[in-house]
Amino acid sequence: MTNVVLVGTLDTKGVEYGWLRERLLRAGVEVVLVDTGIMGEPRVPADVPREEVARAAGTELSRLRTDADRGAAVTTMARGAEATLLRLHAEGRLHGVLAIGGSGGTSIATRAMRALPLGVPKLMVSSMASGDVSPYVGSSDLTMMYSVVDIAGINSISAPVLANAAEAIAGMAKGFARSALDRSRPARLGSGSRPLVAASMAGVTTAGVDAARERLTELGYEVLVFHVSGTGGRTLEKLAGQGVFAGVLDLTLSELADDLCGGILTAGPDRLSAAGRAGVPQVVSLGALDMVKFGPLETLPERARYRRVRVHNPSITVIRTTESECAELGRRVAAKLRAATGPTAVCVPLRGLSTLGAPGGPYHDPEADGALFSALREGLRDSSARLYDYDTHINDPAFGRAAADRLHAMIGAVSAAA
C-alpha cells in the first residue's frame, strides 16, 4: 500500500484538499489528510484532526483560538505538523507528502516536510514559489511548484496545476514505496556500504575537486559533492554535524568570503564548523577565497564597482578579494580549525586558488594570496591542525589526488583507533 499525506488548512483550503484527495485516490494511492487549520471549521473531514496536531505540539487548539495570536498559532501548528509527519513516517504510513497554500500554509507544511529524511518525496504547491524559496526549502530536498493563481477554488488554471501535482506525488510515492533502500539511514564507515565523504566545489575549483573525487572513489568511498552556493554549504554543515560522513574534503570555501564581504552566496558564520565539532576527519583547502559573488552586473553594489570585477555568468558577478580581506579570511579559517576536535589538515595550493586566480589569470594576486597564507599559518601556530604546502594550483589534478590520499589516511587512522 502506498500512502500520500496531504497536510494543510482545511478551513480555508478544504475544497481544494478534498479535490486533491479524490484525484490521488483515482491515481491508486491511499490518502492521509492532516488538518492544520486553526480558526474556521474544516470544510472536509480529516484523518488527523487539527486538535490532534495541536496536541502534538504540546498545546490545545482552544488555547490557540483564545490567544488569537496568528503568528504564534501558525508556528505552533507547524511544530505539530512536523511531529505528526515524523510519526506517520515512523509508522510506515507516509511515502510522500503534498501540500498547497499561500504564505501561512507554505510555512506550516514546509517546516514539517523539512523534518523528513532525504529521499522521502515532498511537494509544495504555493503562490510563494516564484520568489525566494530558500526559507521554505532550506537544506532539504523538497520540491516547490508555483500555483500560478492563488489557492482559491478549482478553476481552469488551478485544476491542471493541482492535477499535475497529484500525479507527480503519486508517482514519486509509488516509486519510494517500491524501493527496498532504507533512505532514512545514510551509509557509514564500517556499515557494509561504501563510507560517505563530503566534498565542496565551485565551477572555479571543479578540476581539482573532480580529481580528488575520482581518487576517493578508487579508494572505495562514495563522494557527495556540495556546490558552495550558500545552501550547499549549509547542507554540508548540517549533515556533517549529524555524523553522516566518514570524512570531509572541504576544498572550496568561497562562502566564507561572501559572508565576510556581503556576497549573495554566504552559508552563514557557522560554515566550516560542524565537522570539527563532530570530530570528523577533515582536509581543508582555500579554494575560491580569492573572490566574492554578487548577482547580475547591474545589481553590483556601488562599493564593489571599482574593484576587479568579472562577469562569471549572466546571474553571477564576482570581485577579487583584497589583501586585507584575505588576511581576515586566513584568521577566520584558522580560528574555526583550531576549535576542531578531530583530525584536521590544511592543504595550501601556493600557485592559485581558482581558475581566475591561476598564474596569468585576472585574479592572480600573489600579495593577496600571501596575506591569506600568512594569517592562516599564524592562526594555526601550536594547534593540532596540520598544514601542508603544495607548489601547485588548486585545479592541478595532482593537488586533488594528494588531498584525497591525505583524507583517506586520516580516516584509516581513526578507524584503526576505534
Short mmCIF file of N, CA and C in Angstrom, two decimals, residues 22-133:
data_model
loop_
_atom_site.label_atom_id
_atom_site.label_comp_id
_atom_site.label_asym_id
_atom_site.label_seq_id
_atom_site.Cartn_x
_atom_site.Cartn_y
_atom_site.Cartn_z
N GLU A 22 -9.51 13.16 -3.89
CA GLU A 22 -10.18 12.33 -4.89
C GLU A 22 -9.26 12.02 -6.06
N ARG A 23 -8.48 13.00 -6.46
CA ARG A 23 -7.55 12.80 -7.58
C ARG A 23 -6.49 11.75 -7.22
N LEU A 24 -5.99 11.81 -6.00
CA LEU A 24 -4.98 10.85 -5.57
C LEU A 24 -5.56 9.45 -5.45
N LEU A 25 -6.76 9.34 -4.94
CA LEU A 25 -7.39 8.02 -4.85
C LEU A 25 -7.55 7.41 -6.24
N ARG A 26 -7.92 8.23 -7.22
CA ARG A 26 -8.04 7.73 -8.59
C ARG A 26 -6.68 7.34 -9.16
N ALA A 27 -5.61 7.96 -8.64
CA ALA A 27 -4.26 7.62 -9.09
C ALA A 27 -3.73 6.35 -8.44
N GLY A 28 -4.52 5.76 -7.53
CA GLY A 28 -4.14 4.47 -6.97
C GLY A 28 -3.34 4.51 -5.70
N VAL A 29 -3.44 5.60 -4.93
CA VAL A 29 -2.74 5.67 -3.65
C VAL A 29 -3.75 5.94 -2.55
N GLU A 30 -3.40 5.53 -1.35
CA GLU A 30 -4.21 5.86 -0.18
C GLU A 30 -3.83 7.26 0.31
N VAL A 31 -4.74 7.92 0.99
CA VAL A 31 -4.52 9.31 1.41
C VAL A 31 -4.73 9.44 2.91
N VAL A 32 -3.79 10.13 3.56
CA VAL A 32 -3.94 10.53 4.96
C VAL A 32 -4.01 12.05 4.98
N LEU A 33 -5.15 12.59 5.37
CA LEU A 33 -5.36 14.04 5.34
C LEU A 33 -5.17 14.62 6.74
N VAL A 34 -4.20 15.53 6.85
CA VAL A 34 -3.85 16.15 8.13
C VAL A 34 -4.31 17.61 8.12
N ASP A 35 -5.09 17.99 9.12
CA ASP A 35 -5.65 19.35 9.18
C ASP A 35 -4.81 20.23 10.09
N THR A 36 -4.29 21.33 9.52
CA THR A 36 -3.52 22.29 10.32
C THR A 36 -4.26 23.63 10.45
N GLY A 37 -5.55 23.64 10.16
CA GLY A 37 -6.33 24.86 10.33
C GLY A 37 -6.49 25.23 11.79
N ILE A 38 -6.93 26.47 12.04
CA ILE A 38 -6.99 26.95 13.42
C ILE A 38 -8.37 27.52 13.76
N MET A 39 -8.81 28.53 13.03
CA MET A 39 -9.98 29.28 13.47
C MET A 39 -11.28 28.75 12.89
N GLY A 40 -11.39 28.69 11.57
CA GLY A 40 -12.64 28.28 10.94
C GLY A 40 -12.86 26.78 11.04
N GLU A 41 -14.06 26.35 10.70
CA GLU A 41 -14.38 24.93 10.74
C GLU A 41 -13.88 24.24 9.48
N PRO A 42 -13.40 23.01 9.61
CA PRO A 42 -12.91 22.28 8.43
C PRO A 42 -14.03 22.02 7.44
N ARG A 43 -13.72 22.17 6.16
CA ARG A 43 -14.74 22.01 5.11
C ARG A 43 -14.79 20.59 4.59
N VAL A 44 -13.82 19.76 4.95
CA VAL A 44 -13.84 18.32 4.65
C VAL A 44 -13.31 17.61 5.89
N PRO A 45 -13.70 16.37 6.13
CA PRO A 45 -13.19 15.65 7.30
C PRO A 45 -11.72 15.26 7.14
N ALA A 46 -11.01 15.29 8.25
CA ALA A 46 -9.58 14.95 8.25
C ALA A 46 -9.35 13.59 8.88
N ASP A 47 -8.29 12.92 8.45
CA ASP A 47 -7.87 11.68 9.11
C ASP A 47 -7.10 11.98 10.40
N VAL A 48 -6.37 13.10 10.40
CA VAL A 48 -5.71 13.58 11.61
C VAL A 48 -6.26 14.98 11.87
N PRO A 49 -7.18 15.12 12.80
CA PRO A 49 -7.83 16.42 13.02
C PRO A 49 -6.88 17.45 13.63
N ARG A 50 -7.27 18.70 13.51
CA ARG A 50 -6.44 19.81 13.99
C ARG A 50 -6.18 19.75 15.50
N GLU A 51 -7.14 19.24 16.25
CA GLU A 51 -6.94 19.12 17.70
C GLU A 51 -5.76 18.20 18.00
N GLU A 52 -5.64 17.13 17.23
CA GLU A 52 -4.53 16.19 17.43
C GLU A 52 -3.21 16.81 17.03
N VAL A 53 -3.22 17.62 15.97
CA VAL A 53 -2.00 18.30 15.54
C VAL A 53 -1.54 19.29 16.61
N ALA A 54 -2.49 20.04 17.18
CA ALA A 54 -2.13 20.99 18.24
C ALA A 54 -1.55 20.26 19.44
N ARG A 55 -2.15 19.14 19.82
CA ARG A 55 -1.62 18.38 20.97
C ARG A 55 -0.24 17.83 20.67
N ALA A 56 0.03 17.51 19.41
CA ALA A 56 1.37 17.03 19.04
C ALA A 56 2.42 18.11 19.27
N ALA A 57 1.96 19.36 19.28
CA ALA A 57 2.86 20.50 19.55
C ALA A 57 2.86 20.88 21.02
N GLY A 58 2.13 20.13 21.86
CA GLY A 58 2.15 20.37 23.29
C GLY A 58 1.15 21.39 23.78
N THR A 59 0.08 21.62 23.01
CA THR A 59 -0.91 22.59 23.45
C THR A 59 -2.30 22.11 23.03
N GLU A 60 -3.30 22.94 23.31
CA GLU A 60 -4.67 22.65 22.91
C GLU A 60 -5.13 23.67 21.88
N LEU A 61 -5.93 23.22 20.93
CA LEU A 61 -6.44 24.12 19.90
C LEU A 61 -7.25 25.26 20.51
N SER A 62 -7.99 24.97 21.55
CA SER A 62 -8.80 26.01 22.19
C SER A 62 -7.94 27.16 22.71
N ARG A 63 -6.77 26.82 23.20
CA ARG A 63 -5.89 27.88 23.70
C ARG A 63 -5.38 28.76 22.55
N LEU A 64 -5.04 28.14 21.42
CA LEU A 64 -4.59 28.93 20.27
C LEU A 64 -5.69 29.87 19.81
N ARG A 65 -6.93 29.40 19.85
CA ARG A 65 -8.04 30.24 19.44
C ARG A 65 -8.26 31.38 20.44
N THR A 66 -8.14 31.07 21.72
CA THR A 66 -8.36 32.10 22.74
C THR A 66 -7.28 33.17 22.68
N ASP A 67 -6.03 32.75 22.50
CA ASP A 67 -4.92 33.71 22.45
C ASP A 67 -5.02 34.62 21.23
N ALA A 68 -5.56 34.09 20.12
CA ALA A 68 -5.79 34.89 18.91
C ALA A 68 -4.52 35.57 18.40
N ASP A 69 -3.40 34.88 18.54
CA ASP A 69 -2.13 35.39 18.01
C ASP A 69 -1.78 34.54 16.79
N ARG A 70 -2.05 35.09 15.61
CA ARG A 70 -1.91 34.28 14.40
C ARG A 70 -0.49 33.78 14.20
N GLY A 71 0.50 34.64 14.41
CA GLY A 71 1.88 34.22 14.22
C GLY A 71 2.26 33.07 15.12
N ALA A 72 1.90 33.19 16.40
CA ALA A 72 2.22 32.12 17.35
C ALA A 72 1.46 30.85 17.02
N ALA A 73 0.21 31.01 16.58
CA ALA A 73 -0.60 29.83 16.25
C ALA A 73 -0.03 29.09 15.04
N VAL A 74 0.38 29.84 14.02
CA VAL A 74 0.97 29.21 12.83
C VAL A 74 2.25 28.45 13.20
N THR A 75 3.08 29.07 14.04
CA THR A 75 4.31 28.41 14.47
C THR A 75 4.00 27.14 15.24
N THR A 76 3.01 27.19 16.11
CA THR A 76 2.64 26.02 16.91
C THR A 76 2.11 24.90 16.02
N MET A 77 1.23 25.22 15.08
CA MET A 77 0.69 24.19 14.21
C MET A 77 1.76 23.63 13.28
N ALA A 78 2.72 24.45 12.91
CA ALA A 78 3.85 23.93 12.11
C ALA A 78 4.64 22.90 12.92
N ARG A 79 4.84 23.20 14.19
CA ARG A 79 5.54 22.25 15.06
C ARG A 79 4.74 20.96 15.23
N GLY A 80 3.43 21.10 15.36
CA GLY A 80 2.59 19.93 15.47
C GLY A 80 2.55 19.12 14.19
N ALA A 81 2.53 19.81 13.05
CA ALA A 81 2.56 19.11 11.77
C ALA A 81 3.86 18.34 11.59
N GLU A 82 4.95 18.95 12.02
CA GLU A 82 6.25 18.27 11.96
C GLU A 82 6.22 16.98 12.77
N ALA A 83 5.74 17.06 13.99
CA ALA A 83 5.67 15.86 14.84
C ALA A 83 4.75 14.81 14.24
N THR A 84 3.66 15.26 13.65
CA THR A 84 2.69 14.33 13.06
C THR A 84 3.27 13.61 11.85
N LEU A 85 3.94 14.34 10.96
CA LEU A 85 4.53 13.71 9.78
C LEU A 85 5.65 12.75 10.16
N LEU A 86 6.45 13.11 11.16
CA LEU A 86 7.50 12.20 11.60
C LEU A 86 6.90 10.92 12.18
N ARG A 87 5.79 11.05 12.89
CA ARG A 87 5.13 9.85 13.44
C ARG A 87 4.59 8.97 12.32
N LEU A 88 3.92 9.56 11.35
CA LEU A 88 3.38 8.79 10.24
C LEU A 88 4.49 8.10 9.45
N HIS A 89 5.61 8.79 9.28
CA HIS A 89 6.74 8.18 8.59
C HIS A 89 7.29 7.00 9.37
N ALA A 90 7.43 7.16 10.69
CA ALA A 90 7.94 6.07 11.52
C ALA A 90 7.00 4.87 11.51
N GLU A 91 5.71 5.12 11.36
CA GLU A 91 4.72 4.05 11.32
C GLU A 91 4.60 3.41 9.94
N GLY A 92 5.36 3.90 8.95
CA GLY A 92 5.28 3.36 7.60
C GLY A 92 4.05 3.80 6.84
N ARG A 93 3.42 4.89 7.26
CA ARG A 93 2.18 5.38 6.64
C ARG A 93 2.41 6.62 5.78
N LEU A 94 3.66 6.93 5.47
CA LEU A 94 3.96 8.11 4.68
C LEU A 94 5.00 7.74 3.63
N HIS A 95 4.60 7.75 2.37
CA HIS A 95 5.52 7.50 1.26
C HIS A 95 5.71 8.74 0.39
N GLY A 96 4.99 9.79 0.71
CA GLY A 96 5.10 11.05 0.03
C GLY A 96 4.18 12.04 0.69
N VAL A 97 4.50 13.33 0.57
CA VAL A 97 3.65 14.35 1.20
C VAL A 97 3.44 15.49 0.22
N LEU A 98 2.21 15.98 0.16
CA LEU A 98 1.82 17.06 -0.74
C LEU A 98 1.06 18.10 0.07
N ALA A 99 1.34 19.37 -0.22
CA ALA A 99 0.61 20.46 0.43
C ALA A 99 0.39 21.57 -0.58
N ILE A 100 -0.62 22.40 -0.30
CA ILE A 100 -0.91 23.57 -1.12
C ILE A 100 -1.16 24.74 -0.17
N GLY A 101 -0.84 25.96 -0.63
CA GLY A 101 -1.11 27.08 0.25
C GLY A 101 -0.47 28.38 -0.17
N GLY A 102 -0.80 29.41 0.60
CA GLY A 102 -0.15 30.71 0.48
C GLY A 102 0.99 30.80 1.47
N SER A 103 1.26 31.99 1.97
CA SER A 103 2.44 32.15 2.83
C SER A 103 2.31 31.37 4.13
N GLY A 104 1.13 31.44 4.80
CA GLY A 104 0.97 30.73 6.06
C GLY A 104 0.97 29.23 5.89
N GLY A 105 0.18 28.74 4.95
CA GLY A 105 0.13 27.30 4.71
C GLY A 105 1.46 26.74 4.26
N THR A 106 2.19 27.53 3.45
CA THR A 106 3.50 27.09 2.99
C THR A 106 4.48 27.00 4.15
N SER A 107 4.43 27.96 5.05
CA SER A 107 5.33 27.93 6.21
C SER A 107 5.07 26.71 7.09
N ILE A 108 3.79 26.40 7.32
CA ILE A 108 3.46 25.25 8.16
C ILE A 108 3.91 23.95 7.50
N ALA A 109 3.50 23.76 6.24
CA ALA A 109 3.76 22.48 5.58
C ALA A 109 5.24 22.25 5.32
N THR A 110 5.96 23.29 4.90
CA THR A 110 7.37 23.05 4.56
C THR A 110 8.23 22.81 5.79
N ARG A 111 7.86 23.40 6.93
CA ARG A 111 8.59 23.05 8.15
C ARG A 111 8.45 21.55 8.42
N ALA A 112 7.25 21.03 8.28
CA ALA A 112 7.04 19.60 8.50
C ALA A 112 7.79 18.77 7.47
N MET A 113 7.77 19.20 6.23
CA MET A 113 8.48 18.47 5.17
C MET A 113 9.98 18.43 5.42
N ARG A 114 10.54 19.57 5.82
CA ARG A 114 11.99 19.64 6.03
C ARG A 114 12.47 18.67 7.10
N ALA A 115 11.59 18.30 8.02
CA ALA A 115 11.98 17.39 9.09
C ALA A 115 12.08 15.94 8.62
N LEU A 116 11.48 15.63 7.48
CA LEU A 116 11.51 14.25 6.98
C LEU A 116 12.88 13.93 6.38
N PRO A 117 13.25 12.65 6.36
CA PRO A 117 14.57 12.28 5.83
C PRO A 117 14.70 12.61 4.34
N LEU A 118 15.93 12.78 3.90
CA LEU A 118 16.21 12.95 2.48
C LEU A 118 15.69 11.73 1.74
N GLY A 119 15.11 11.96 0.57
CA GLY A 119 14.60 10.88 -0.25
C GLY A 119 13.12 10.69 -0.16
N VAL A 120 12.51 11.08 0.96
CA VAL A 120 11.05 11.00 1.06
C VAL A 120 10.46 12.08 0.15
N PRO A 121 9.57 11.72 -0.81
CA PRO A 121 9.03 12.72 -1.73
C PRO A 121 8.24 13.80 -1.02
N LYS A 122 8.54 15.05 -1.35
CA LYS A 122 7.91 16.21 -0.71
C LYS A 122 7.59 17.23 -1.79
N LEU A 123 6.34 17.62 -1.92
CA LEU A 123 5.94 18.56 -2.97
C LEU A 123 5.04 19.63 -2.37
N MET A 124 5.42 20.88 -2.57
CA MET A 124 4.68 22.04 -2.07
C MET A 124 4.20 22.89 -3.24
N VAL A 125 2.88 22.99 -3.43
CA VAL A 125 2.32 23.87 -4.45
C VAL A 125 1.96 25.17 -3.75
N SER A 126 2.59 26.27 -4.16
CA SER A 126 2.48 27.50 -3.39
C SER A 126 2.45 28.73 -4.28
N SER A 127 1.70 29.72 -3.85
CA SER A 127 1.72 31.01 -4.53
C SER A 127 3.00 31.77 -4.23
N MET A 128 3.82 31.26 -3.31
CA MET A 128 5.09 31.89 -2.95
C MET A 128 6.27 31.33 -3.75
N ALA A 129 6.01 30.36 -4.62
CA ALA A 129 7.11 29.59 -5.21
C ALA A 129 7.85 30.30 -6.33
N SER A 130 7.39 31.47 -6.78
CA SER A 130 8.11 32.17 -7.84
C SER A 130 9.11 33.18 -7.29
N GLY A 131 9.21 33.30 -5.97
CA GLY A 131 10.16 34.22 -5.36
C GLY A 131 11.30 33.47 -4.70
N ASP A 132 11.85 34.05 -3.65
CA ASP A 132 12.93 33.43 -2.90
C ASP A 132 12.35 32.32 -2.03
N VAL A 133 12.62 31.08 -2.39
CA VAL A 133 12.03 29.95 -1.66
C VAL A 133 12.99 29.36 -0.63
#
